[in-house]
Short mmCIF file of C-alpha atoms in Angstrom, two decimals:
data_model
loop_
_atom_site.label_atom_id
_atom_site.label_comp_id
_atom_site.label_asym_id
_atom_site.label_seq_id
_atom_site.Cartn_x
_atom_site.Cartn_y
_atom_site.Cartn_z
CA UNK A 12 18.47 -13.28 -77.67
CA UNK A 13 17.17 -12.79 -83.63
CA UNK A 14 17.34 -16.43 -82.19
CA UNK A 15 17.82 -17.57 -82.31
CA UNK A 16 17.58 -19.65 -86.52
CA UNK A 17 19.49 -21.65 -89.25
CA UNK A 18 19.33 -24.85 -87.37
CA UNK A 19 18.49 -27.45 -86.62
CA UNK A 20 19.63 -26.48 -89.31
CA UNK A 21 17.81 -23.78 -90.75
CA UNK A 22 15.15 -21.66 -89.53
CA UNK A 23 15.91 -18.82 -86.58
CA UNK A 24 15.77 -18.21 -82.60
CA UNK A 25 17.86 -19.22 -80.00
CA UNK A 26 17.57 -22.22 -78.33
CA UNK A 27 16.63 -26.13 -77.54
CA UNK A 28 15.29 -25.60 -73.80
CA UNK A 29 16.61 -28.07 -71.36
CA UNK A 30 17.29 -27.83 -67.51
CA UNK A 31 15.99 -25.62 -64.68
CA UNK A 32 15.42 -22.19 -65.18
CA UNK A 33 17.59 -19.85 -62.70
CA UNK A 34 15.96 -16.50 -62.37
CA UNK A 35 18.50 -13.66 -62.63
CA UNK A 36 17.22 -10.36 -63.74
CA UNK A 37 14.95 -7.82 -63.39
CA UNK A 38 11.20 -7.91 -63.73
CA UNK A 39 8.97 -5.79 -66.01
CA UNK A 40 5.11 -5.72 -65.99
CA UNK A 41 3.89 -5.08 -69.18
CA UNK A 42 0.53 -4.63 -70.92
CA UNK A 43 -2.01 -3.89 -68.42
CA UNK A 44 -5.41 -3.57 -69.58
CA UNK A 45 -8.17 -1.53 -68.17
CA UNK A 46 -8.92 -3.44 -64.96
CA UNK A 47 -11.36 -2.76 -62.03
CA UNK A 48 -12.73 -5.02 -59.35
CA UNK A 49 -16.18 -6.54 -58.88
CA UNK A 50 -17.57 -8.20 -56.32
CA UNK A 51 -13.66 -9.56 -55.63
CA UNK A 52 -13.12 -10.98 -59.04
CA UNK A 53 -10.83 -8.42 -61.50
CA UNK A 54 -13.23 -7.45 -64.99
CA UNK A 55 -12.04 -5.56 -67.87
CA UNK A 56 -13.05 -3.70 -70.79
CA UNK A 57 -10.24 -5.20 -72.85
CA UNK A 58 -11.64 -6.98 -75.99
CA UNK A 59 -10.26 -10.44 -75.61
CA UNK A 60 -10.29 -10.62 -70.97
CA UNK A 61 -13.09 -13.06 -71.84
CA UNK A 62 -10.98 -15.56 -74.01
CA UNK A 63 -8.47 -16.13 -71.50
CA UNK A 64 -8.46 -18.95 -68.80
CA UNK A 65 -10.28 -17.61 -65.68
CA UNK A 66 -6.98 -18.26 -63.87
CA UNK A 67 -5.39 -15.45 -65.97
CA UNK A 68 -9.04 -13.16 -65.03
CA UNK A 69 -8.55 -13.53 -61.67
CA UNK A 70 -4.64 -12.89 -61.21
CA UNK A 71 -4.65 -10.04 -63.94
CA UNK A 72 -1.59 -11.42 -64.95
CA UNK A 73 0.38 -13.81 -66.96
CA UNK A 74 4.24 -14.66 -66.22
CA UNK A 75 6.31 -14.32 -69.12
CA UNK A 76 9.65 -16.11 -69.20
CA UNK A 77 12.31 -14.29 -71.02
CA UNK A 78 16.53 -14.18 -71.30
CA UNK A 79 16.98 -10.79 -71.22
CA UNK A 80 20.52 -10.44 -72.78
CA UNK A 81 19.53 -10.28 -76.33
CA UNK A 82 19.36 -6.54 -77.71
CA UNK A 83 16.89 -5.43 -79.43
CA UNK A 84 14.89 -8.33 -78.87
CA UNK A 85 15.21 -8.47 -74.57
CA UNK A 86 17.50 -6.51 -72.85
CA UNK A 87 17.86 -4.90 -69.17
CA UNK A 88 17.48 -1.20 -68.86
CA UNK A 89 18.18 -0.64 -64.99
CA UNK A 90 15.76 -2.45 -63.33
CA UNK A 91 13.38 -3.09 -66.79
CA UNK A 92 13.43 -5.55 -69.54
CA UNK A 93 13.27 -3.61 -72.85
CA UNK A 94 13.03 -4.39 -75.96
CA UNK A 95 10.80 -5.50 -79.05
CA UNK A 96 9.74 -8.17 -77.15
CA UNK A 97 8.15 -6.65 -74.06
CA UNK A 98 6.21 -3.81 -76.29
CA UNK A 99 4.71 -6.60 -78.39
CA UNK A 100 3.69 -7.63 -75.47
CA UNK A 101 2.64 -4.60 -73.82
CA UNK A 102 0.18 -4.49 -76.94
CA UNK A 103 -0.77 -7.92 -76.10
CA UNK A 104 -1.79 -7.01 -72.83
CA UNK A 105 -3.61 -4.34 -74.09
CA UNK A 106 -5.76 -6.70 -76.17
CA UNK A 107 -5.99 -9.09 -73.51
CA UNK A 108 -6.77 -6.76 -70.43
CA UNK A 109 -3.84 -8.62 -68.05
CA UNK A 110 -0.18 -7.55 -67.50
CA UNK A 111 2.30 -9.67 -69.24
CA UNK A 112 4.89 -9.89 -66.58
CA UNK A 113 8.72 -10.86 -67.58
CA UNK A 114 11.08 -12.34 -65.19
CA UNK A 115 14.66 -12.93 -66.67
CA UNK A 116 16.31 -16.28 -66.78
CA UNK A 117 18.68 -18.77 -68.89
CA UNK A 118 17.32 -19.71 -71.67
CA UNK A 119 18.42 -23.50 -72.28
CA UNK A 120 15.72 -22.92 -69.17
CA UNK A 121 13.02 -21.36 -70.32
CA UNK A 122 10.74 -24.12 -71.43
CA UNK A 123 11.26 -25.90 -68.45
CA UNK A 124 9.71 -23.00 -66.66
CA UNK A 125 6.60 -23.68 -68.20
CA UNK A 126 6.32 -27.11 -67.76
CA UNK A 127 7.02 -26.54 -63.87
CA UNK A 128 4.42 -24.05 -63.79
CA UNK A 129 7.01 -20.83 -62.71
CA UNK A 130 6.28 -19.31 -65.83
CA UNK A 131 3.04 -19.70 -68.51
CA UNK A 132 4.22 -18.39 -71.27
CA UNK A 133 8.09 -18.15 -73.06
CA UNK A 134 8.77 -14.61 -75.28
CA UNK A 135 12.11 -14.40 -75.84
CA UNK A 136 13.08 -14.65 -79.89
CA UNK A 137 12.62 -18.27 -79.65
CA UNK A 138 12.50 -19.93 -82.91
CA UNK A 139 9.56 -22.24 -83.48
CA UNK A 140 10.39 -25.65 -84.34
CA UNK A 141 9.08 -29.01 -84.89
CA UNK A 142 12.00 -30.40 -82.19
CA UNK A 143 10.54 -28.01 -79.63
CA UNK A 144 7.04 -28.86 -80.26
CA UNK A 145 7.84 -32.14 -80.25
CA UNK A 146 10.31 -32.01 -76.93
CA UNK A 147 13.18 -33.26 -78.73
CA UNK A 148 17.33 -32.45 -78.36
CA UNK A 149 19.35 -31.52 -81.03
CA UNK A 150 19.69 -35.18 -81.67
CA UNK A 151 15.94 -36.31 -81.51
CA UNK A 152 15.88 -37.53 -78.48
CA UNK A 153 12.91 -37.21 -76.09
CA UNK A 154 13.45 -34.64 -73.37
CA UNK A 155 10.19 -33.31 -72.82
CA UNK A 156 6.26 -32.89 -73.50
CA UNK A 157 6.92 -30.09 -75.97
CA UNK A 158 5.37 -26.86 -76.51
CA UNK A 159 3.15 -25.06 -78.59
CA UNK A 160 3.73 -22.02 -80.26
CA UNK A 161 1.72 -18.41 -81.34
CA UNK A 162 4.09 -17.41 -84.61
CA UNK A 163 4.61 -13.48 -84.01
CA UNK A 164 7.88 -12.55 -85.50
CA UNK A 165 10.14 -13.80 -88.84
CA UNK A 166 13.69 -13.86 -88.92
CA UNK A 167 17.21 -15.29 -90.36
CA UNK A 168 20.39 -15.19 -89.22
CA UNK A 169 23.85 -13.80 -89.79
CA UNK A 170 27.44 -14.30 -89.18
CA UNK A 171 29.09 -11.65 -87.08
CA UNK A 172 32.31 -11.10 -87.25
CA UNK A 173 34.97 -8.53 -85.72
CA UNK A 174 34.97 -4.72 -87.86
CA UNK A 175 36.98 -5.22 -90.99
CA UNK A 176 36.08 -9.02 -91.38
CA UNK A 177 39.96 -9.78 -91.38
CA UNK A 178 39.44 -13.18 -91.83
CA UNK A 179 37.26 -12.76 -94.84
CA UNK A 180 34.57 -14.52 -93.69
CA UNK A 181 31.56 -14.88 -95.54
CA UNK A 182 29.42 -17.82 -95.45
CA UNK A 183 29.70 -21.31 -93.07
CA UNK A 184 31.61 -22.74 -95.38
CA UNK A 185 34.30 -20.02 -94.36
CA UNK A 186 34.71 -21.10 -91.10
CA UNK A 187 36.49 -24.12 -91.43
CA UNK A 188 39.52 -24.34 -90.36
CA UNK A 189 38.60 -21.28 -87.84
CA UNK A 190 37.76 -20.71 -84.29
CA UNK A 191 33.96 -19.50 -83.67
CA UNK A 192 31.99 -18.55 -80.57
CA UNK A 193 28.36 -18.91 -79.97
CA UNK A 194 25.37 -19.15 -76.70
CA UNK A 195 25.53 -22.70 -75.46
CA UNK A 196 21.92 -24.67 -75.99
CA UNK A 197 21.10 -22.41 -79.25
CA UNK A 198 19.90 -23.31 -82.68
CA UNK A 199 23.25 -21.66 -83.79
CA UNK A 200 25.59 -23.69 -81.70
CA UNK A 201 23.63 -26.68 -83.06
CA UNK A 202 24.16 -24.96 -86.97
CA UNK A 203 28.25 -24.87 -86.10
CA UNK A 204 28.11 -28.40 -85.42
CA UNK A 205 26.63 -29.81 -88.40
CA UNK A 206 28.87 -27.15 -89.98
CA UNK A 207 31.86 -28.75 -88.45
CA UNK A 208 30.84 -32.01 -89.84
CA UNK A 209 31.42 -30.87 -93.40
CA UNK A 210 34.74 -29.34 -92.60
CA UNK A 211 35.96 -32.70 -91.74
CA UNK A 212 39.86 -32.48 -91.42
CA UNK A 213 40.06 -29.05 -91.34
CA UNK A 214 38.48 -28.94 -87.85
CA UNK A 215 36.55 -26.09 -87.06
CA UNK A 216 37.05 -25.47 -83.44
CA UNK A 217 33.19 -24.32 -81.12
CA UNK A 218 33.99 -22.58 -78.07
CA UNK A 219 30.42 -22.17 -76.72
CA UNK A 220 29.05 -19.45 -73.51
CA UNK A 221 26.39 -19.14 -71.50
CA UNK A 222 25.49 -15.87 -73.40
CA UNK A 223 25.72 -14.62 -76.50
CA UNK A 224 27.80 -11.39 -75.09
CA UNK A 225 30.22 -13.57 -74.08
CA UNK A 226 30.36 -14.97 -77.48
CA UNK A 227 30.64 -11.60 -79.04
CA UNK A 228 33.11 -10.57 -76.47
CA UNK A 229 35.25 -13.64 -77.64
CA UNK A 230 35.22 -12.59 -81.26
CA UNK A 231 35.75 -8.69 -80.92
CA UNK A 232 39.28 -10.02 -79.04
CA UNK A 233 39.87 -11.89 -81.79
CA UNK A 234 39.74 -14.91 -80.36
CA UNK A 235 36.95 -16.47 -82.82
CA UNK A 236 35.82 -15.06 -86.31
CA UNK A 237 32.23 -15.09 -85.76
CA UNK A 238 29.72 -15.28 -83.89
CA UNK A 239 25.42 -16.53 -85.17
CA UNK A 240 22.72 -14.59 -84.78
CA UNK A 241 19.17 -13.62 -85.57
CA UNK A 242 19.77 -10.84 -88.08
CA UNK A 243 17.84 -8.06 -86.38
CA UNK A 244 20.51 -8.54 -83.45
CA UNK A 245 23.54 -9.16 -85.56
CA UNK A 246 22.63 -5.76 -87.26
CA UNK A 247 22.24 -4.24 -83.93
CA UNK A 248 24.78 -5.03 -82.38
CA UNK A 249 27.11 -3.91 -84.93
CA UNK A 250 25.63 -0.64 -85.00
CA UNK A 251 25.65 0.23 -81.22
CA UNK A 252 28.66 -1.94 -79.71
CA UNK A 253 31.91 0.71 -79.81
CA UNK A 254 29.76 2.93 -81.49
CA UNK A 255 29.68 0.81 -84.62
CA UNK A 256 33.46 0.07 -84.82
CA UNK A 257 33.36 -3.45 -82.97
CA UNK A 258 31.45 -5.84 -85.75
CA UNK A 259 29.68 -5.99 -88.52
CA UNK A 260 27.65 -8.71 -90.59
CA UNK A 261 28.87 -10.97 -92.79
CA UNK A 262 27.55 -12.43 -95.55
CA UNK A 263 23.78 -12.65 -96.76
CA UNK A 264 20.71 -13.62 -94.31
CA UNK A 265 19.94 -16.96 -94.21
CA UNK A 266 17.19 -19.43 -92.94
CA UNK A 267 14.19 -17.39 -92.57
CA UNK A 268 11.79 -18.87 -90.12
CA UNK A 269 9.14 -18.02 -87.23
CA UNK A 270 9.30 -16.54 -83.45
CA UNK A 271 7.01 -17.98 -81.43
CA UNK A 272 5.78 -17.56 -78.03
CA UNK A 273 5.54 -21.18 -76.58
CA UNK A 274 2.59 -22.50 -74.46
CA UNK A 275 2.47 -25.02 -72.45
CA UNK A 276 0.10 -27.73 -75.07
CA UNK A 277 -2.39 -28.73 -72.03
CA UNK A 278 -3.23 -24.73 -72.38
CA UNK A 279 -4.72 -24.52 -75.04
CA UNK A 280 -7.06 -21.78 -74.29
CA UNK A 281 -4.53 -19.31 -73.37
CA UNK A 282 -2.65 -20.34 -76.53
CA UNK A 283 -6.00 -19.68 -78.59
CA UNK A 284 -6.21 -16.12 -76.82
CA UNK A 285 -2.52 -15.05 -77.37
CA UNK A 286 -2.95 -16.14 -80.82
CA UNK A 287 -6.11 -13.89 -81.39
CA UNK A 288 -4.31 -10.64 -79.69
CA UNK A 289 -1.34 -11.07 -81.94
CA UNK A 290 -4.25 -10.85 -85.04
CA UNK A 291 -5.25 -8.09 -83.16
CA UNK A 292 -2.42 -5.90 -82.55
CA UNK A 293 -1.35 -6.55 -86.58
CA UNK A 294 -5.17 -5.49 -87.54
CA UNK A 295 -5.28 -2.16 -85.25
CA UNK A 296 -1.35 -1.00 -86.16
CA UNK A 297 0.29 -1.03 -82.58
CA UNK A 298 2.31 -3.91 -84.21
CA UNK A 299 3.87 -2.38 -86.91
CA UNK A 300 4.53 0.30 -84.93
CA UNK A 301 6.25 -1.59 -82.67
CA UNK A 302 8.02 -2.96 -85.42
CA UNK A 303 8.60 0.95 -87.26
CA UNK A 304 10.47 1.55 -83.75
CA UNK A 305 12.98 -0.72 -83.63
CA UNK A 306 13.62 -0.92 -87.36
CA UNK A 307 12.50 -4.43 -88.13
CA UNK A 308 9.84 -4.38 -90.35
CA UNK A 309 10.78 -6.87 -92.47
CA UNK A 310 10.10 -9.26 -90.01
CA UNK A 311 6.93 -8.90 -89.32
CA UNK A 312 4.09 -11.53 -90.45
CA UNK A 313 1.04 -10.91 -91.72
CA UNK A 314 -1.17 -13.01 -89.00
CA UNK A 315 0.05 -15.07 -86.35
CA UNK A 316 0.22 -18.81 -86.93
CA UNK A 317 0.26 -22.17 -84.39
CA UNK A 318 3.14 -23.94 -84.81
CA UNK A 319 4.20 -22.90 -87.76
CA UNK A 320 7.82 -23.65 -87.79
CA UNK A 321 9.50 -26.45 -89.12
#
């Protein structure tokens, strides 16, 4: 899930969160601090266990909704998520003395999951953006009570296209005329459609998935010319899928803008603790070695921000 970022028009992550969440992969406790027990209640040594909400003391954990289909950012690895996600947030944890625990789902879903209560927190390379804060759909409309986000990660995004870029395709404007696949409920479906508007009568045709493998499957067929991503997974994934000789990117990066990890806005002092581990992880290096690992240091930021996205 880079992405998910032009959007709305321009800025990256994945998606506009609508619907139930439906739980379907594996779970992955991450970031536990150094916990004992007292007189029944859990206490740690961690430097910020005091700033969280005494619900998160007591239960030692907080439940992390993720889509785990979007390498490097959230993947599956057997029966763990993995990815640049979950050791951020394995620092995190660290900071915080809980586990940060991820449970897999859709991720048109994902906000929804907070507001319901199955999940407190969303970390899943979702771009922060004034519609989400605000609960709005693609269109404006009302859907929800919004979230709030902790800005952790920068990114843009890329076209990806098949190995060769037979079509020659290079920039939106390209794709008109063309056939492209993208994840349904995304910031990049929504950047195809306004796309599509400017290619007026020479139509340029969305087939849309529930995940962005899907998508990519549809364009390494040949079936589409590109796919949108976050650049950290366009690169990725046309480095690793066939060994390199399925995709590649196209064109420059575009639409820089904030990851955030969205918060339900009634929790405000959860928010206010996430937002000090993410200083603290930048200040004491486990972030940009996080970062170093998976090759993305160009998207880090130098402190985290509240809804910082536009």
């Amino acid at each position: 899930m880079t992405a998910r970022i032009i959007r709305r028009t321009t800025a990256p992550s994945r998606f506009i969160a609508v619907g139930a969440i439906a739980v379907t992969g594996a779970l992955l406790l991450t970031g536990c601090g150094d916990q004992t027990k007292s007189t029944g209640k859990k206490t740690s040594t961690a430097p910020l266990f005091k700033k969280l909400p005494a619900k998160y003391q007591s239960s030692g954990v907080i439940k992390v909704g993720t889509d785990a289909t979007y390498p490097p950012m959230e993947s599956t690895s057997g029966s763990k998520i993995i990815g640049i996600d979950p050791e951020i947030a394995d620092a995190l944890g660290k900071q915080l003395g809980v586990k940060l625990e991820f449970v897999s789902g859709t991720f048109d879903g994902l906000i929804t999951s907070v507001h319901t209560g199955r999940q407190d927190i969303v970390m899943s390379a979702m771009s922060d953006t004034k519609a989400r804060q605000q609960g709005l759909d693609d269109k404006g409309k009302k859907i929800g009570a919004g979230v709030d986000f902790v800005d952790y990660f920068e990114s843009g995004v890329s076209l990806l296209v098949k190995k060769g870029n037979p079509q020659n395709i290079n920039s939106l404007s390209d794709l008109c005329g063309q056939t492209v696949a993208v994840q349904r409920g995304t910031i990049y479906e929504t950047t195809f459609k306004d796309q599509a508007k400017t290619c007026g009568s020479k139509k340029l045709t969305i087939e849309s998935f529930d995940t962005d493998t899907e998508a990519q499957t549809r364009v390494k067929s040949g079936g589409a010319v590109a796919d949108l991503n976050d650049y950290p997974v366009a690169a990725y994934v046309a480095k690793t899928s066939g060994g390199g000789n399925d995709f590649q990117v196209a064109g420059d990066q575009t639409g820089a803008g904030p990851f955030g990890i969205a918060v339900s806005k009634d929790n405000t002092q959860l928010r206010d603790a996430l937002r000090d581990a993410v200083n603290a992880i930048i200040a004491d290096g486990s972030y940009t070695k996080v970062l170093k690992k998976w090759n993305v240091t160009n998207s880090a930021v130098p402190k985290a921000e509240i809804n910082g996205g536009s």
